[in-house]
XYZ file of C-alpha atoms in Angstrom:
417
model
C -50.787 -48.181 -0.908
C -46.267 -47.375 -0.276
C -46.019 -43.781 0.760
C -43.374 -44.463 -1.973
C -46.377 -45.067 -4.501
C -48.134 -42.212 -3.235
C -44.985 -40.014 -3.414
C -44.203 -40.556 -7.099
C -43.049 -38.162 -9.580
C -41.928 -37.995 -13.265
C -39.957 -34.962 -12.884
C -36.725 -32.849 -11.927
C -35.453 -30.244 -11.043
C -32.399 -27.657 -9.487
C -33.038 -23.893 -7.712
C -31.088 -21.746 -5.755
C -32.849 -19.113 -3.708
C -30.335 -16.218 -2.317
C -32.280 -14.485 0.638
C -29.588 -12.712 2.386
C -29.600 -15.002 5.629
C -33.765 -15.677 4.037
C -35.053 -12.955 6.215
C -38.308 -10.929 4.776
C -36.697 -9.312 2.564
C -38.446 -11.363 -0.726
C -36.098 -13.634 -1.986
C -34.307 -14.078 -5.581
C -33.654 -16.708 -7.657
C -29.720 -16.582 -8.714
C -29.517 -19.616 -11.277
C -31.557 -23.030 -12.233
C -30.157 -26.214 -13.080
C -31.896 -29.769 -15.028
C -30.735 -32.681 -14.983
C -31.404 -36.027 -16.379
C -30.923 -38.308 -19.468
C -33.554 -39.260 -22.109
C -36.429 -41.157 -19.594
C -37.837 -40.313 -15.728
C -35.477 -38.825 -13.038
C -36.648 -37.533 -9.759
C -34.963 -36.002 -7.243
C -35.855 -36.964 -4.006
C -33.015 -35.440 -1.564
C -30.682 -32.694 -2.094
C -27.613 -31.482 0.579
C -25.023 -28.169 0.278
C -21.612 -30.962 0.846
C -18.510 -29.883 2.441
C -16.801 -27.871 -0.708
C -20.102 -25.315 -1.163
C -21.213 -27.322 -3.401
C -23.818 -29.893 -3.483
C -25.181 -33.689 -3.537
C -28.074 -34.276 -5.223
C -29.970 -38.027 -4.845
C -32.873 -39.729 -6.751
C -33.908 -42.567 -8.748
C -33.739 -42.477 -13.050
C -35.057 -45.182 -15.906
C -32.617 -43.915 -18.117
C -29.631 -44.941 -19.634
C -26.283 -43.671 -20.320
C -26.762 -39.959 -22.295
C -28.278 -36.484 -21.844
C -27.025 -36.042 -18.068
C -26.349 -38.877 -16.949
C -22.786 -41.498 -18.164
C -23.727 -44.715 -16.633
C -26.539 -47.091 -18.064
C -29.636 -48.692 -16.115
C -29.145 -51.827 -14.328
C -33.104 -52.441 -14.159
C -35.937 -50.876 -14.139
C -34.873 -48.344 -11.523
C -31.457 -47.043 -9.841
C -29.905 -45.016 -7.486
C -28.994 -41.904 -9.625
C -26.484 -39.624 -8.155
C -25.206 -36.492 -8.835
C -22.406 -33.775 -7.222
C -23.109 -30.421 -8.752
C -20.375 -27.269 -7.478
C -21.541 -24.365 -5.621
C -22.595 -22.812 -9.339
C -24.626 -25.938 -10.340
C -21.931 -27.101 -12.853
C -22.149 -31.354 -12.838
C -18.700 -32.690 -11.301
C -20.022 -35.914 -11.733
C -22.792 -38.968 -11.548
C -22.874 -42.443 -10.349
C -25.442 -45.211 -10.829
C -25.865 -47.824 -8.484
C -28.470 -51.561 -8.412
C -29.596 -54.263 -9.519
C -31.990 -55.890 -11.938
C -35.164 -54.566 -10.745
C -36.361 -51.356 -8.666
C -34.671 -49.022 -6.649
C -35.863 -45.961 -5.463
C -33.313 -43.595 -3.830
C -35.075 -41.104 -0.880
C -32.012 -40.259 1.972
C -28.142 -38.703 1.603
C -26.190 -37.136 3.262
C -22.602 -36.043 3.600
C -20.299 -38.834 6.819
C -18.033 -37.366 8.752
C -15.134 -38.830 6.767
C -16.164 -36.478 3.961
C -17.926 -39.486 1.632
C -21.298 -40.078 1.502
C -24.499 -42.409 2.570
C -27.533 -43.204 0.330
C -30.487 -45.072 1.010
C -33.804 -46.099 -0.175
C -36.143 -49.120 -1.359
C -34.924 -52.113 -3.651
C -36.734 -54.642 -5.253
C -33.689 -56.163 -6.788
C -31.577 -59.669 -5.869
C -27.957 -60.103 -6.136
C -26.817 -58.114 -8.932
C -25.114 -54.983 -10.939
C -24.891 -52.761 -7.647
C -26.379 -54.745 -5.316
C -24.521 -57.864 -3.369
C -26.949 -59.176 -0.876
C -30.429 -61.182 -1.802
C -33.800 -59.732 -1.574
C -35.653 -60.415 1.403
C -39.089 -60.261 -0.496
C -40.366 -57.757 -2.007
C -38.639 -54.201 -1.337
C -36.088 -54.049 0.857
C -33.793 -51.055 2.659
C -30.702 -50.118 0.546
C -28.074 -48.237 1.930
C -24.835 -47.420 -0.828
C -22.165 -46.238 1.277
C -19.823 -44.089 -1.550
C -16.171 -42.057 -1.434
C -15.526 -37.841 -1.716
C -15.797 -39.427 -5.622
C -19.178 -40.847 -5.553
C -16.833 -45.414 -5.615
C -19.119 -47.282 -3.421
C -17.772 -48.408 -0.289
C -20.124 -51.201 0.801
C -24.409 -51.455 0.568
C -26.372 -53.430 2.767
C -29.871 -54.786 2.481
C -32.639 -54.906 5.386
C -35.520 -56.584 5.250
C -38.077 -59.213 6.082
C -40.658 -61.009 4.182
C -42.590 -58.866 2.840
C -42.599 -54.926 1.821
C -40.587 -52.482 3.359
C -39.583 -48.627 2.326
C -37.206 -45.694 3.243
C -37.606 -43.156 3.756
C -34.586 -40.987 5.821
C -30.999 -41.736 7.117
C -29.387 -39.910 10.281
C -25.821 -40.483 11.219
C -25.060 -41.078 14.642
C -22.882 -39.928 17.024
C -20.988 -43.143 16.734
C -19.818 -42.879 13.292
C -23.049 -45.660 12.782
C -26.391 -44.521 10.480
C -29.785 -44.907 11.714
C -32.871 -46.415 8.766
C -36.462 -44.815 8.683
C -39.242 -45.568 7.028
C -42.319 -48.580 7.203
C -42.851 -52.063 7.365
C -45.138 -54.343 6.463
C -43.871 -57.606 7.611
C -43.416 -60.292 10.945
C -40.518 -60.789 12.587
C -37.947 -62.345 10.584
C -35.073 -62.025 8.583
C -33.461 -58.627 9.081
C -36.877 -57.541 11.854
C -37.230 -59.221 15.709
C -40.715 -57.980 16.223
C -43.325 -58.781 14.485
C -45.924 -56.271 12.758
C -48.033 -54.374 14.918
C -50.766 -53.645 11.667
C -50.781 -53.299 7.928
C -47.722 -51.147 8.030
C -45.335 -50.085 10.953
C -42.800 -47.081 11.511
C -39.144 -49.710 11.311
C -35.865 -47.768 12.355
C -32.644 -49.840 11.803
C -29.751 -48.638 13.393
C -26.396 -49.933 11.604
C -23.025 -49.154 12.125
C -19.909 -47.493 9.818
C -19.594 -51.107 8.132
C -23.370 -51.151 7.782
C -23.891 -53.985 10.274
C -26.879 -53.747 11.975
C -26.638 -53.293 16.120
C -30.470 -53.098 16.882
C -34.267 -52.771 15.014
C -37.197 -51.363 16.323
C -41.059 -51.596 15.412
C -43.595 -48.829 16.329
C -47.306 -48.744 15.433
C -50.873 -49.905 15.954
C -53.486 -51.967 14.660
C -53.346 -50.107 11.136
C -51.195 -47.928 8.477
C -48.792 -46.540 10.318
C -45.413 -44.910 7.752
C -42.514 -43.443 9.029
C -41.038 -40.451 6.549
C -38.576 -38.570 8.608
C -35.912 -39.154 11.577
C -33.686 -36.674 12.962
C -31.732 -36.917 15.813
C -32.184 -34.290 18.851
C -29.916 -33.027 21.473
C -30.008 -35.311 24.111
C -28.944 -38.184 22.256
C -31.930 -39.759 21.320
C -34.126 -39.793 17.374
C -37.330 -38.150 16.389
C -39.758 -39.524 13.809
C -42.561 -38.478 12.344
C -44.730 -40.114 9.903
C -49.072 -40.973 9.090
C -50.745 -43.000 10.749
C -54.388 -44.474 10.248
C -53.918 -46.468 13.523
C -56.654 -46.048 16.399
C -54.719 -45.773 20.018
C -53.402 -49.242 20.690
C -49.938 -50.286 20.555
C -47.635 -48.731 20.525
C -49.952 -45.772 20.118
C -51.175 -43.870 22.971
C -53.558 -41.284 21.199
C -56.626 -42.826 18.681
C -57.684 -41.096 15.365
C -58.800 -37.831 14.766
C -59.635 -38.786 10.542
C -58.306 -41.183 7.647
C -54.657 -40.355 8.679
C -52.401 -37.793 11.509
C -49.604 -37.141 11.786
C -47.258 -39.338 14.326
C -44.597 -38.591 15.846
C -42.210 -40.518 18.209
C -39.426 -39.650 20.435
C -37.101 -42.479 21.601
C -33.874 -42.862 22.832
C -30.323 -42.968 22.045
C -31.039 -47.368 22.104
C -34.395 -47.323 20.364
C -36.016 -47.231 23.507
C -39.563 -45.096 23.453
C -39.865 -42.168 25.146
C -43.294 -39.993 24.232
C -45.453 -40.370 21.527
C -48.390 -37.786 19.574
C -50.969 -37.812 17.271
C -51.751 -34.674 15.504
C -55.171 -34.209 12.703
C -58.021 -33.484 11.795
C -61.288 -34.966 10.236
C -59.792 -35.952 6.742
C -56.537 -36.776 5.063
C -53.271 -35.463 7.176
C -49.503 -36.356 5.914
C -46.763 -35.443 8.118
C -43.551 -35.883 6.141
C -40.654 -34.170 8.019
C -39.173 -32.646 11.417
C -36.473 -31.204 12.911
C -35.450 -30.271 16.591
C -35.828 -26.306 17.352
C -33.306 -24.120 19.052
C -36.460 -23.929 21.633
C -35.774 -27.701 22.606
C -39.148 -28.611 21.129
C -39.694 -29.446 17.552
C -40.996 -28.256 14.475
C -43.278 -30.681 11.782
C -44.146 -30.095 8.607
C -46.452 -32.082 5.722
C -50.069 -31.105 4.413
C -53.892 -31.300 5.055
C -56.769 -31.930 3.563
C -58.695 -31.443 6.510
C -61.032 -28.495 7.757
C -60.968 -26.580 11.389
C -60.882 -28.876 13.828
C -59.332 -31.948 16.571
C -55.835 -29.950 15.996
C -55.697 -28.072 13.379
C -57.228 -24.532 14.461
C -57.468 -22.653 10.495
C -59.800 -23.365 7.874
C -58.740 -25.393 4.421
C -58.011 -22.713 1.519
C -59.307 -24.788 -0.822
C -58.344 -28.777 -1.744
C -54.755 -30.465 0.459
C -52.489 -27.643 2.112
C -49.409 -26.988 3.817
C -49.611 -27.554 7.106
C -46.801 -26.810 10.223
C -47.291 -27.917 13.553
C -44.641 -26.448 15.998
C -44.662 -28.750 19.040
C -42.421 -28.746 22.589
C -40.169 -30.831 24.265
C -42.599 -33.041 25.291
C -44.944 -33.113 22.250
C -47.747 -30.605 23.423
C -49.012 -27.865 20.863
C -47.883 -24.666 20.774
C -48.974 -23.503 17.199
C -50.129 -24.471 13.960
C -50.077 -23.179 10.782
C -52.150 -23.340 7.281
C -50.741 -21.860 4.109
C -52.368 -22.191 0.559
C -54.446 -21.725 -2.222
C -57.260 -22.325 -3.647
C -56.273 -25.626 -5.411
C -53.841 -28.686 -3.962
C -50.802 -26.918 -1.907
C -48.110 -30.479 -1.416
C -44.935 -30.548 0.655
C -42.861 -33.038 0.789
C -40.082 -31.634 1.667
C -37.808 -31.165 4.994
C -38.594 -28.225 7.139
C -35.701 -25.549 8.237
C -35.535 -23.420 11.021
C -33.329 -20.496 9.537
C -30.991 -18.392 11.244
C -34.119 -15.647 12.561
C -35.573 -19.049 14.436
C -38.539 -18.724 11.934
C -39.686 -21.928 9.778
C -38.415 -22.617 5.441
C -41.246 -24.989 3.939
C -41.260 -26.360 0.423
C -42.908 -28.246 -2.024
C -45.073 -28.209 -4.761
C -48.864 -25.858 -5.865
C -51.632 -26.052 -8.621
C -53.019 -22.727 -7.190
C -52.971 -19.656 -8.370
C -52.538 -16.344 -6.815
C -54.826 -16.275 -4.038
C -55.329 -17.337 -0.321
C -52.058 -17.104 0.950
C -49.797 -17.382 -2.478
C -48.584 -14.341 -4.029
C -48.251 -15.698 -7.634
C -49.666 -17.042 -10.180
C -49.047 -20.287 -11.230
C -46.495 -20.430 -14.497
C -48.852 -23.976 -15.361
C -49.771 -27.033 -13.734
C -47.486 -27.391 -10.216
C -44.705 -25.068 -9.644
C -42.409 -25.326 -6.912
C -43.615 -23.254 -4.164
C -41.244 -21.682 -0.767
C -43.295 -20.454 1.911
C -41.006 -18.847 4.635
C -42.587 -17.787 8.152
C -41.072 -16.407 11.810
C -41.099 -17.928 15.084
C -44.699 -17.710 15.590
C -46.016 -18.931 12.322
C -46.829 -16.225 10.505
C -46.067 -16.021 6.878
C -43.058 -13.146 5.452
C -42.692 -13.925 2.025
C -43.295 -16.446 -0.331
C -42.427 -17.516 -3.667
C -42.861 -19.470 -6.568
C -40.726 -21.513 -9.436
C -41.483 -23.655 -12.295
C -42.463 -23.706 -15.664
C -45.632 -24.605 -18.566
C -46.232 -28.102 -17.611
C -45.250 -29.767 -13.931
C -42.724 -28.954 -11.903
C -42.299 -31.482 -7.897
C -39.812 -29.925 -5.192
C -39.860 -32.671 -3.134
C -36.299 -31.446 -0.617
C -35.129 -27.777 0.084
C -32.087 -27.666 2.660
C -29.991 -23.930 3.624
C -26.652 -23.427 2.125
C -23.765 -22.173 4.265
C -24.393 -18.584 3.017
C -28.209 -18.331 4.547
C -29.678 -18.992 1.063
C -32.179 -21.734 0.555
C -31.253 -24.489 -2.708
C -34.256 -26.644 -3.675
C-alpha cells in the first residue's frame, strides 16, 4: 500500500493560532476558515506567502460550486487556494487530467510564483501535457503568482511513483522526493532495491530533469520529506521496512522504522540512520536545526525499546527524534493520549529554539493531552522546548472528524494549521 493510500483523508480545515512567537504562553485561536465543494476536498500543504497571505494545496473531487470555481478534470485534481492574511479567498485553481491526481506539496518560488507537486495517473489531456509512464508518476506544475500554469512535468518509471515533498534549490531548480517501485526505465536511471525505494528527482528551473537517485533496501522504503541543509546538500526522511543491505546500513528495529538519509548537492549519499522500536514507527517530517543537527517527526506504535526511550501512551503517539549533524541521536520524546494520535505535519523550529509538532488526535484529556476531544479526530498541536519538554498543547475541532495534515509558522510568530 502506498503512503498516499495510507494517509488519504476526506476532510479539510484551516486555523490560525496566535502565540506571540509561540513561547510558553498557551496560544489562542485567531480565526478559522473552511474551503470546499460538494464532494471530497483534502488540504495537504500550506505556506505563508510573501504578501502575508497563505497558499493551500491539496486535491479535490468536487465540481464547480461552493468555494471551487472550476469543474473537475477527472476523479481527483490538484486544488490550489490562495487566501489573504485574514483567511479570505483571493483565487483558486484546479489542475488535472482524466484520471487521478493527488497534490501533496507546494512552495512559493523565488520568482513569486509557486511550484506544486504530487502524483498523477492521467495521460495527456486537461492540464497534463505528458503521457503517463505507467501507474502513478510524479507530477510537478509551475504556476505564476496569479495561479496561471507556466509548465507541467511528469517523471516516472513503468510502476508507481508517489511524490511527497519538494524543495527549491540554490540554482533556481527543484528537487522532488517520494517513493518508487519501478525498475530502471522511463525517467528512472537506477533499478529498484526492493518493493519500493526513496526516489528523488532534480529538475532545473524549466522543469527538465538534471538527475535522479534511488535509495533503498530489500523491502519497502518511502521518502516522506526532504529539506535543504546548510552545506548545500539535502536531508531525506521517511519510513523503512528493510533490513541492512543495499543503501541501508542498519538493520530493522521492528515492522517499520524512521529512516534518514543525508546526501550532498549532487545526490551522493553521505550517511543514513535508522530509528525505531519493536512495532511501527513512521517518519513524515525533518528539519535542520539552528545547532546544525536535525529534528525528525512522525508517529509511533512502539513501546520503550530499541531507539525509543518512553513507553506508548496508548495506540499511536507523536514521536520526535533529535539528532546531531552526523545523525547521532541526542534525545527522543513521545506525546499522546490513551487512543490514537497521528503526526504527519512538518516539525517546525520556533524562534525560542523549541519545536512545534502537529497532527490529529482521537484521545481525550489524558497522558500528554490537556483538552477533551470534540468528537472523532481533532487537530492537535504540541509545543516543546529545545530539550523536548512539553510547554503546551492545543486541540481544535468540531463534532465529526478533523484531520490536520500541515502546519507552518507565519512571519508574526503565529502558527497556521
